[in-house]
Amino acid sequence: MTQIEAGGNDRVAALTYRDAGGRTHRIAAKAVVVAGGAVETPKLLLLSRGRHAPEGLANETGLVGKHFMETLFWSSSGLHPGPLGSNRGLPSDGVCWDFNAPDAIPA
Ligand SMILES: Cc1cc2nc3c(=O)[nH]c(=O)nc-3n(C[C@H](O)[C@H](O)[C@H](O)COP(=O)(O)OP(=O)(O)OC[C@H]3O[C@@H](n4cnc5c(N)ncnc54)[C@H](O)[C@@H]3O)c2cc1C
């Protein structure tokens, strides 16, 4: 899907998509489910500008595509030549909130 077209009644009217050959098609739609993931969904909404949605679809607040927060994850592991009994005891991990914007919590 490349664009969702808003109608004049605050409803969607149509969508466009590109087929495998690169040809663009437009089909009328009464409803569209947008579930393109955290990046592609706002991208599609912002690309869906038109007469009835000058700032992009569902973007009357101007907040679509803003305040995205990624949760970074780092994992390290190693191999030990001897048995460590790592199945015993409590699993432990650490969380660092130092860079949590906008209110970082210093350790
Ligand atoms: C490496 C990795 C590991 C993960 N591991 C876990 C885990 O262990 N447990 C867990 O709970 N979660 C995990 N997640 C997170 C989980 O995968 C996502 O939260 C979940 O898939 C989001 O689902 P979604 O349906 O919103 O989007 P997605 O699953 O991302 O689906 C979006 C779909 O929309 C399609 N699309 C995008 N743009 C368009 C467009 N313009 N037109 C048509 N189609 C479009 C995409 O091709 C895709 O198929 C992991 C994510 C990653 C990247």
mmCIF file with all atom_site columns, C-alpha atoms and ligand atoms in Angstrom:
data_model
loop_
_atom_site.group_PDB
_atom_site.id
_atom_site.type_symbol
_atom_site.label_atom_id
_atom_site.label_alt_id
_atom_site.label_comp_id
_atom_site.label_asym_id
_atom_site.label_entity_id
_atom_site.label_seq_id
_atom_site.pdbx_PDB_ins_code
_atom_site.Cartn_x
_atom_site.Cartn_y
_atom_site.Cartn_z
_atom_site.occupancy
_atom_site.B_iso_or_equiv
_atom_site.pdbx_formal_charge
_atom_site.auth_seq_id
_atom_site.auth_comp_id
_atom_site.auth_asym_id
_atom_site.auth_atom_id
_atom_site.pdbx_PDB_model_num
ATOM   1   C CA  . MET A 1 1   ? 0.000   0.000   0.000   1.00 0.00 ? 1   MET A CA  1
ATOM   2   C CA  . THR A 1 2   ? 1.436   3.353   -0.927  1.00 0.00 ? 2   THR A CA  1
ATOM   3   C CA  . GLN A 1 3   ? -1.287  5.770   0.124   1.00 0.00 ? 3   GLN A CA  1
ATOM   4   C CA  . ILE A 1 4   ? -4.671  5.941   1.805   1.00 0.00 ? 4   ILE A CA  1
ATOM   5   C CA  . GLU A 1 5   ? -7.047  8.539   0.421   1.00 0.00 ? 5   GLU A CA  1
ATOM   6   C CA  . ALA A 1 6   ? -9.345  10.376  2.803   1.00 0.00 ? 6   ALA A CA  1
ATOM   7   C CA  . GLY A 1 7   ? -12.893 11.117  1.749   1.00 0.00 ? 7   GLY A CA  1
ATOM   8   C CA  . GLY A 1 8   ? -14.818 14.281  2.537   1.00 0.00 ? 8   GLY A CA  1
ATOM   9   C CA  . ASN A 1 9   ? -16.829 12.684  5.351   1.00 0.00 ? 9   ASN A CA  1
ATOM   10  C CA  . ASP A 1 10  ? -13.921 11.934  7.677   1.00 0.00 ? 10  ASP A CA  1
ATOM   11  C CA  . ARG A 1 11  ? -13.785 8.390   6.308   1.00 0.00 ? 11  ARG A CA  1
ATOM   12  C CA  . VAL A 1 12  ? -11.319 6.693   3.993   1.00 0.00 ? 12  VAL A CA  1
ATOM   13  C CA  . ALA A 1 13  ? -12.305 6.625   0.340   1.00 0.00 ? 13  ALA A CA  1
ATOM   14  C CA  . ALA A 1 14  ? -9.645  4.566   -1.431  1.00 0.00 ? 14  ALA A CA  1
ATOM   15  C CA  . LEU A 1 15  ? -6.127  3.209   -1.245  1.00 0.00 ? 15  LEU A CA  1
ATOM   16  C CA  . THR A 1 16  ? -3.346  2.857   -3.737  1.00 0.00 ? 16  THR A CA  1
ATOM   17  C CA  . TYR A 1 17  ? -0.858  0.047   -3.975  1.00 0.00 ? 17  TYR A CA  1
ATOM   18  C CA  . ARG A 1 18  ? 1.930   -0.961  -6.325  1.00 0.00 ? 18  ARG A CA  1
ATOM   19  C CA  . ASP A 1 19  ? 2.003   -4.454  -7.804  1.00 0.00 ? 19  ASP A CA  1
ATOM   20  C CA  . ALA A 1 20  ? 5.084   -6.595  -8.394  1.00 0.00 ? 20  ALA A CA  1
ATOM   21  C CA  . GLY A 1 21  ? 5.509   -5.051  -11.842 1.00 0.00 ? 21  GLY A CA  1
ATOM   22  C CA  . GLY A 1 22  ? 5.610   -1.539  -10.414 1.00 0.00 ? 22  GLY A CA  1
ATOM   23  C CA  . ARG A 1 23  ? 2.164   -0.562  -11.681 1.00 0.00 ? 23  ARG A CA  1
ATOM   24  C CA  . THR A 1 24  ? 0.087   1.601   -9.354  1.00 0.00 ? 24  THR A CA  1
ATOM   25  C CA  . HIS A 1 25  ? -3.533  0.668   -8.673  1.00 0.00 ? 25  HIS A CA  1
ATOM   26  C CA  . ARG A 1 26  ? -6.287  2.526   -6.872  1.00 0.00 ? 26  ARG A CA  1
ATOM   27  C CA  . ILE A 1 27  ? -9.187  0.734   -5.246  1.00 0.00 ? 27  ILE A CA  1
ATOM   28  C CA  . ALA A 1 28  ? -12.158 2.141   -3.386  1.00 0.00 ? 28  ALA A CA  1
ATOM   29  C CA  . ALA A 1 29  ? -12.291 1.153   0.293   1.00 0.00 ? 29  ALA A CA  1
ATOM   30  C CA  . LYS A 1 30  ? -14.831 1.732   3.031   1.00 0.00 ? 30  LYS A CA  1
ATOM   31  C CA  . ALA A 1 31  ? -12.376 0.803   5.767   1.00 0.00 ? 31  ALA A CA  1
ATOM   32  C CA  . VAL A 1 32  ? -8.633  0.164   5.893   1.00 0.00 ? 32  VAL A CA  1
ATOM   33  C CA  . VAL A 1 33  ? -6.763  -1.618  8.673   1.00 0.00 ? 33  VAL A CA  1
ATOM   34  C CA  . VAL A 1 34  ? -3.307  -0.104  9.045   1.00 0.00 ? 34  VAL A CA  1
ATOM   35  C CA  . ALA A 1 35  ? -0.912  -2.465  10.815  1.00 0.00 ? 35  ALA A CA  1
ATOM   36  C CA  . GLY A 1 36  ? 2.418   -1.740  9.168   1.00 0.00 ? 36  GLY A CA  1
ATOM   37  C CA  . GLY A 1 37  ? 4.522   -1.708  12.317  1.00 0.00 ? 37  GLY A CA  1
ATOM   38  C CA  . ALA A 1 38  ? 5.911   1.147   14.393  1.00 0.00 ? 38  ALA A CA  1
ATOM   39  C CA  . VAL A 1 39  ? 7.827   2.820   11.553  1.00 0.00 ? 39  VAL A CA  1
ATOM   40  C CA  . GLU A 1 40  ? 5.868   2.013   8.398   1.00 0.00 ? 40  GLU A CA  1
ATOM   41  C CA  . THR A 1 41  ? 2.452   2.841   9.898   1.00 0.00 ? 41  THR A CA  1
ATOM   42  C CA  . PRO A 1 42  ? 3.264   6.512   10.632  1.00 0.00 ? 42  PRO A CA  1
ATOM   43  C CA  . LYS A 1 43  ? 5.162   6.721   7.331   1.00 0.00 ? 43  LYS A CA  1
ATOM   44  C CA  . LEU A 1 44  ? 2.070   5.578   5.437   1.00 0.00 ? 44  LEU A CA  1
ATOM   45  C CA  . LEU A 1 45  ? -0.179  7.972   7.352   1.00 0.00 ? 45  LEU A CA  1
ATOM   46  C CA  . LEU A 1 46  ? 2.165   10.895  6.645   1.00 0.00 ? 46  LEU A CA  1
ATOM   47  C CA  . LEU A 1 47  ? 2.370   9.935   2.974   1.00 0.00 ? 47  LEU A CA  1
ATOM   48  C CA  . SER A 1 48  ? -1.425  9.934   2.845   1.00 0.00 ? 48  SER A CA  1
ATOM   49  C CA  . ARG A 1 49  ? -1.739  13.693  2.575   1.00 0.00 ? 49  ARG A CA  1
ATOM   50  C CA  . GLY A 1 50  ? -4.553  15.079  0.564   1.00 0.00 ? 50  GLY A CA  1
ATOM   51  C CA  . ARG A 1 51  ? -7.216  17.747  0.389   1.00 0.00 ? 51  ARG A CA  1
ATOM   52  C CA  . HIS A 1 52  ? -9.076  16.252  3.364   1.00 0.00 ? 52  HIS A CA  1
ATOM   53  C CA  . ALA A 1 53  ? -5.946  15.415  5.337   1.00 0.00 ? 53  ALA A CA  1
ATOM   54  C CA  . PRO A 1 54  ? -3.364  18.127  4.606   1.00 0.00 ? 54  PRO A CA  1
ATOM   55  C CA  . GLU A 1 55  ? -0.991  17.006  7.387   1.00 0.00 ? 55  GLU A CA  1
ATOM   56  C CA  . GLY A 1 56  ? -1.402  13.303  6.690   1.00 0.00 ? 56  GLY A CA  1
ATOM   57  C CA  . LEU A 1 57  ? -4.096  10.872  7.705   1.00 0.00 ? 57  LEU A CA  1
ATOM   58  C CA  . ALA A 1 58  ? -5.224  10.898  11.356  1.00 0.00 ? 58  ALA A CA  1
ATOM   59  C CA  . ASN A 1 59  ? -2.687  13.599  12.089  1.00 0.00 ? 59  ASN A CA  1
ATOM   60  C CA  . GLU A 1 60  ? -4.779  16.523  13.258  1.00 0.00 ? 60  GLU A CA  1
ATOM   61  C CA  . THR A 1 61  ? -2.519  16.724  16.319  1.00 0.00 ? 61  THR A CA  1
ATOM   62  C CA  . GLY A 1 62  ? 0.686   16.758  14.252  1.00 0.00 ? 62  GLY A CA  1
ATOM   63  C CA  . LEU A 1 63  ? 2.055   13.980  16.475  1.00 0.00 ? 63  LEU A CA  1
ATOM   64  C CA  . VAL A 1 64  ? 2.070   11.099  13.993  1.00 0.00 ? 64  VAL A CA  1
ATOM   65  C CA  . GLY A 1 65  ? 5.675   9.918   13.614  1.00 0.00 ? 65  GLY A CA  1
ATOM   66  C CA  . LYS A 1 66  ? 6.895   11.797  16.687  1.00 0.00 ? 66  LYS A CA  1
ATOM   67  C CA  . HIS A 1 67  ? 7.910   10.559  20.144  1.00 0.00 ? 67  HIS A CA  1
ATOM   68  C CA  . PHE A 1 68  ? 9.055   7.210   18.821  1.00 0.00 ? 68  PHE A CA  1
ATOM   69  C CA  . MET A 1 69  ? 10.964  5.326   21.502  1.00 0.00 ? 69  MET A CA  1
ATOM   70  C CA  . GLU A 1 70  ? 13.073  2.305   20.727  1.00 0.00 ? 70  GLU A CA  1
ATOM   71  C CA  . THR A 1 71  ? 13.846  -0.233  23.409  1.00 0.00 ? 71  THR A CA  1
ATOM   72  C CA  . LEU A 1 72  ? 17.439  -1.289  22.938  1.00 0.00 ? 72  LEU A CA  1
ATOM   73  C CA  . PHE A 1 73  ? 18.518  -4.691  24.049  1.00 0.00 ? 73  PHE A CA  1
ATOM   74  C CA  . TRP A 1 74  ? 22.030  -5.999  24.507  1.00 0.00 ? 74  TRP A CA  1
ATOM   75  C CA  . SER A 1 75  ? 22.843  -9.581  25.297  1.00 0.00 ? 75  SER A CA  1
ATOM   76  C CA  . SER A 1 76  ? 26.240  -11.099 26.032  1.00 0.00 ? 76  SER A CA  1
ATOM   77  C CA  . SER A 1 77  ? 27.005  -14.736 26.561  1.00 0.00 ? 77  SER A CA  1
ATOM   78  C CA  . GLY A 1 78  ? 30.104  -16.844 26.829  1.00 0.00 ? 78  GLY A CA  1
ATOM   79  C CA  . LEU A 1 79  ? 31.165  -20.467 26.894  1.00 0.00 ? 79  LEU A CA  1
ATOM   80  C CA  . HIS A 1 80  ? 33.024  -21.885 29.878  1.00 0.00 ? 80  HIS A CA  1
ATOM   81  C CA  . PRO A 1 81  ? 35.073  -25.046 29.558  1.00 0.00 ? 81  PRO A CA  1
ATOM   82  C CA  . GLY A 1 82  ? 33.890  -26.474 32.884  1.00 0.00 ? 82  GLY A CA  1
ATOM   83  C CA  . PRO A 1 83  ? 30.436  -27.079 34.328  1.00 0.00 ? 83  PRO A CA  1
ATOM   84  C CA  . LEU A 1 84  ? 29.180  -23.996 36.216  1.00 0.00 ? 84  LEU A CA  1
ATOM   85  C CA  . GLY A 1 85  ? 25.823  -25.312 37.355  1.00 0.00 ? 85  GLY A CA  1
ATOM   86  C CA  . SER A 1 86  ? 24.170  -22.329 35.712  1.00 0.00 ? 86  SER A CA  1
ATOM   87  C CA  . ASN A 1 87  ? 20.800  -24.028 35.964  1.00 0.00 ? 87  ASN A CA  1
ATOM   88  C CA  . ARG A 1 88  ? 20.936  -23.411 39.725  1.00 0.00 ? 88  ARG A CA  1
ATOM   89  C CA  . GLY A 1 89  ? 20.257  -20.130 41.454  1.00 0.00 ? 89  GLY A CA  1
ATOM   90  C CA  . LEU A 1 90  ? 18.396  -17.039 40.333  1.00 0.00 ? 90  LEU A CA  1
ATOM   91  C CA  . PRO A 1 91  ? 18.695  -15.649 36.816  1.00 0.00 ? 91  PRO A CA  1
ATOM   92  C CA  . SER A 1 92  ? 19.924  -12.094 36.921  1.00 0.00 ? 92  SER A CA  1
ATOM   93  C CA  . ASP A 1 93  ? 20.089  -9.212  34.484  1.00 0.00 ? 93  ASP A CA  1
ATOM   94  C CA  . GLY A 1 94  ? 20.584  -5.489  34.526  1.00 0.00 ? 94  GLY A CA  1
ATOM   95  C CA  . VAL A 1 95  ? 18.582  -2.595  33.185  1.00 0.00 ? 95  VAL A CA  1
ATOM   96  C CA  . CYS A 1 96  ? 20.054  0.801   32.423  1.00 0.00 ? 96  CYS A CA  1
ATOM   97  C CA  . TRP A 1 97  ? 17.618  3.708   32.422  1.00 0.00 ? 97  TRP A CA  1
ATOM   98  C CA  . ASP A 1 98  ? 20.332  6.399   32.169  1.00 0.00 ? 98  ASP A CA  1
ATOM   99  C CA  . PHE A 1 99  ? 19.419  7.296   28.631  1.00 0.00 ? 99  PHE A CA  1
ATOM   100 C CA  . ASN A 1 100 ? 15.677  7.060   29.039  1.00 0.00 ? 100 ASN A CA  1
ATOM   101 C CA  . ALA A 1 101 ? 14.412  10.316  27.544  1.00 0.00 ? 101 ALA A CA  1
ATOM   102 C CA  . PRO A 1 102 ? 13.216  12.790  28.564  1.00 0.00 ? 102 PRO A CA  1
ATOM   103 C CA  . ASP A 1 103 ? 13.594  11.947  32.271  1.00 0.00 ? 103 ASP A CA  1
ATOM   104 C CA  . ALA A 1 104 ? 16.707  9.873   32.658  1.00 0.00 ? 104 ALA A CA  1
ATOM   105 C CA  . ILE A 1 105 ? 17.050  8.117   35.994  1.00 0.00 ? 105 ILE A CA  1
ATOM   106 C CA  . PRO A 1 106 ? 20.739  8.260   36.962  1.00 0.00 ? 106 PRO A CA  1
ATOM   107 C CA  . ALA A 1 107 ? 22.028  5.138   38.683  1.00 0.00 ? 107 ALA A CA  1
HETATM 108 C C1  . LIG B 2 .   ? 14.409  -9.271  15.910  1.00 0.00 ? 1   LIG B C1  1
HETATM 109 C C2  . LIG B 2 .   ? 13.097  -9.122  16.633  1.00 0.00 ? 1   LIG B C2  1
HETATM 110 C C3  . LIG B 2 .   ? 12.786  -10.013 17.637  1.00 0.00 ? 1   LIG B C3  1
HETATM 111 C C4  . LIG B 2 .   ? 11.579  -9.912  18.311  1.00 0.00 ? 1   LIG B C4  1
HETATM 112 N N1  . LIG B 2 .   ? 11.309  -10.788 19.312  1.00 0.00 ? 1   LIG B N1  1
HETATM 113 C C5  . LIG B 2 .   ? 10.144  -10.728 19.966  1.00 0.00 ? 1   LIG B C5  1
HETATM 114 C C6  . LIG B 2 .   ? 9.823   -11.670 20.977  1.00 0.00 ? 1   LIG B C6  1
HETATM 115 O O1  . LIG B 2 .   ? 10.583  -12.582 21.271  1.00 0.00 ? 1   LIG B O1  1
HETATM 116 N N2  . LIG B 2 .   ? 8.642   -11.533 21.629  1.00 0.00 ? 1   LIG B N2  1
HETATM 117 C C7  . LIG B 2 .   ? 7.763   -10.540 21.326  1.00 0.00 ? 1   LIG B C7  1
HETATM 118 O O2  . LIG B 2 .   ? 6.696   -10.471 21.943  1.00 0.00 ? 1   LIG B O2  1
HETATM 119 N N3  . LIG B 2 .   ? 8.040   -9.617  20.357  1.00 0.00 ? 1   LIG B N3  1
HETATM 120 C C8  . LIG B 2 .   ? 9.206   -9.689  19.682  1.00 0.00 ? 1   LIG B C8  1
HETATM 121 N N4  . LIG B 2 .   ? 9.496   -8.770  18.714  1.00 0.00 ? 1   LIG B N4  1
HETATM 122 C C9  . LIG B 2 .   ? 8.550   -7.677  18.472  1.00 0.00 ? 1   LIG B C9  1
HETATM 123 C C10 . LIG B 2 .   ? 7.406   -8.156  17.573  1.00 0.00 ? 1   LIG B C10 1
HETATM 124 O O3  . LIG B 2 .   ? 7.949   -8.819  16.453  1.00 0.00 ? 1   LIG B O3  1
HETATM 125 C C11 . LIG B 2 .   ? 6.608   -6.927  17.141  1.00 0.00 ? 1   LIG B C11 1
HETATM 126 O O4  . LIG B 2 .   ? 6.213   -6.198  18.281  1.00 0.00 ? 1   LIG B O4  1
HETATM 127 C C12 . LIG B 2 .   ? 5.361   -7.355  16.366  1.00 0.00 ? 1   LIG B C12 1
HETATM 128 O O5  . LIG B 2 .   ? 5.719   -8.152  15.269  1.00 0.00 ? 1   LIG B O5  1
HETATM 129 C C13 . LIG B 2 .   ? 4.626   -6.132  15.863  1.00 0.00 ? 1   LIG B C13 1
HETATM 130 O O6  . LIG B 2 .   ? 3.495   -6.608  15.164  1.00 0.00 ? 1   LIG B O6  1
HETATM 131 P P1  . LIG B 2 .   ? 2.760   -5.704  14.120  1.00 0.00 ? 1   LIG B P1  1
HETATM 132 O O7  . LIG B 2 .   ? 1.658   -6.534  13.536  1.00 0.00 ? 1   LIG B O7  1
HETATM 133 O O8  . LIG B 2 .   ? 2.389   -4.401  14.747  1.00 0.00 ? 1   LIG B O8  1
HETATM 134 O O9  . LIG B 2 .   ? 3.840   -5.346  12.976  1.00 0.00 ? 1   LIG B O9  1
HETATM 135 P P2  . LIG B 2 .   ? 4.741   -6.306  12.062  1.00 0.00 ? 1   LIG B P2  1
HETATM 136 O O10 . LIG B 2 .   ? 4.799   -7.707  12.566  1.00 0.00 ? 1   LIG B O10 1
HETATM 137 O O11 . LIG B 2 .   ? 6.031   -5.543  11.871  1.00 0.00 ? 1   LIG B O11 1
HETATM 138 O O12 . LIG B 2 .   ? 3.929   -6.361  10.707  1.00 0.00 ? 1   LIG B O12 1
HETATM 139 C C14 . LIG B 2 .   ? 3.822   -5.256  9.863   1.00 0.00 ? 1   LIG B C14 1
HETATM 140 C C15 . LIG B 2 .   ? 3.525   -5.779  8.463   1.00 0.00 ? 1   LIG B C15 1
HETATM 141 O O13 . LIG B 2 .   ? 3.132   -4.673  7.635   1.00 0.00 ? 1   LIG B O13 1
HETATM 142 C C16 . LIG B 2 .   ? 3.760   -4.804  6.383   1.00 0.00 ? 1   LIG B C16 1
HETATM 143 N N5  . LIG B 2 .   ? 3.811   -3.442  5.798   1.00 0.00 ? 1   LIG B N5  1
HETATM 144 C C17 . LIG B 2 .   ? 4.570   -2.393  6.187   1.00 0.00 ? 1   LIG B C17 1
HETATM 145 N N6  . LIG B 2 .   ? 4.323   -1.322  5.433   1.00 0.00 ? 1   LIG B N6  1
HETATM 146 C C18 . LIG B 2 .   ? 3.385   -1.694  4.531   1.00 0.00 ? 1   LIG B C18 1
HETATM 147 C C19 . LIG B 2 .   ? 2.720   -1.016  3.470   1.00 0.00 ? 1   LIG B C19 1
HETATM 148 N N7  . LIG B 2 .   ? 2.976   0.267   3.148   1.00 0.00 ? 1   LIG B N7  1
HETATM 149 N N8  . LIG B 2 .   ? 1.810   -1.705  2.739   1.00 0.00 ? 1   LIG B N8  1
HETATM 150 C C20 . LIG B 2 .   ? 1.540   -3.005  3.024   1.00 0.00 ? 1   LIG B C20 1
HETATM 151 N N9  . LIG B 2 .   ? 2.133   -3.709  4.023   1.00 0.00 ? 1   LIG B N9  1
HETATM 152 C C21 . LIG B 2 .   ? 3.051   -3.038  4.766   1.00 0.00 ? 1   LIG B C21 1
HETATM 153 C C22 . LIG B 2 .   ? 5.125   -5.400  6.678   1.00 0.00 ? 1   LIG B C22 1
HETATM 154 O O14 . LIG B 2 .   ? 5.635   -6.015  5.502   1.00 0.00 ? 1   LIG B O14 1
HETATM 155 C C23 . LIG B 2 .   ? 4.745   -6.400  7.766   1.00 0.00 ? 1   LIG B C23 1
HETATM 156 O O15 . LIG B 2 .   ? 4.362   -7.636  7.213   1.00 0.00 ? 1   LIG B O15 1
HETATM 157 C C24 . LIG B 2 .   ? 10.672  -8.860  17.986  1.00 0.00 ? 1   LIG B C24 1
HETATM 158 C C25 . LIG B 2 .   ? 10.990  -7.979  16.966  1.00 0.00 ? 1   LIG B C25 1
HETATM 159 C C26 . LIG B 2 .   ? 12.176  -8.108  16.286  1.00 0.00 ? 1   LIG B C26 1
HETATM 160 C C27 . LIG B 2 .   ? 12.498  -7.118  15.170  1.00 0.00 ? 1   LIG B C27 1
#
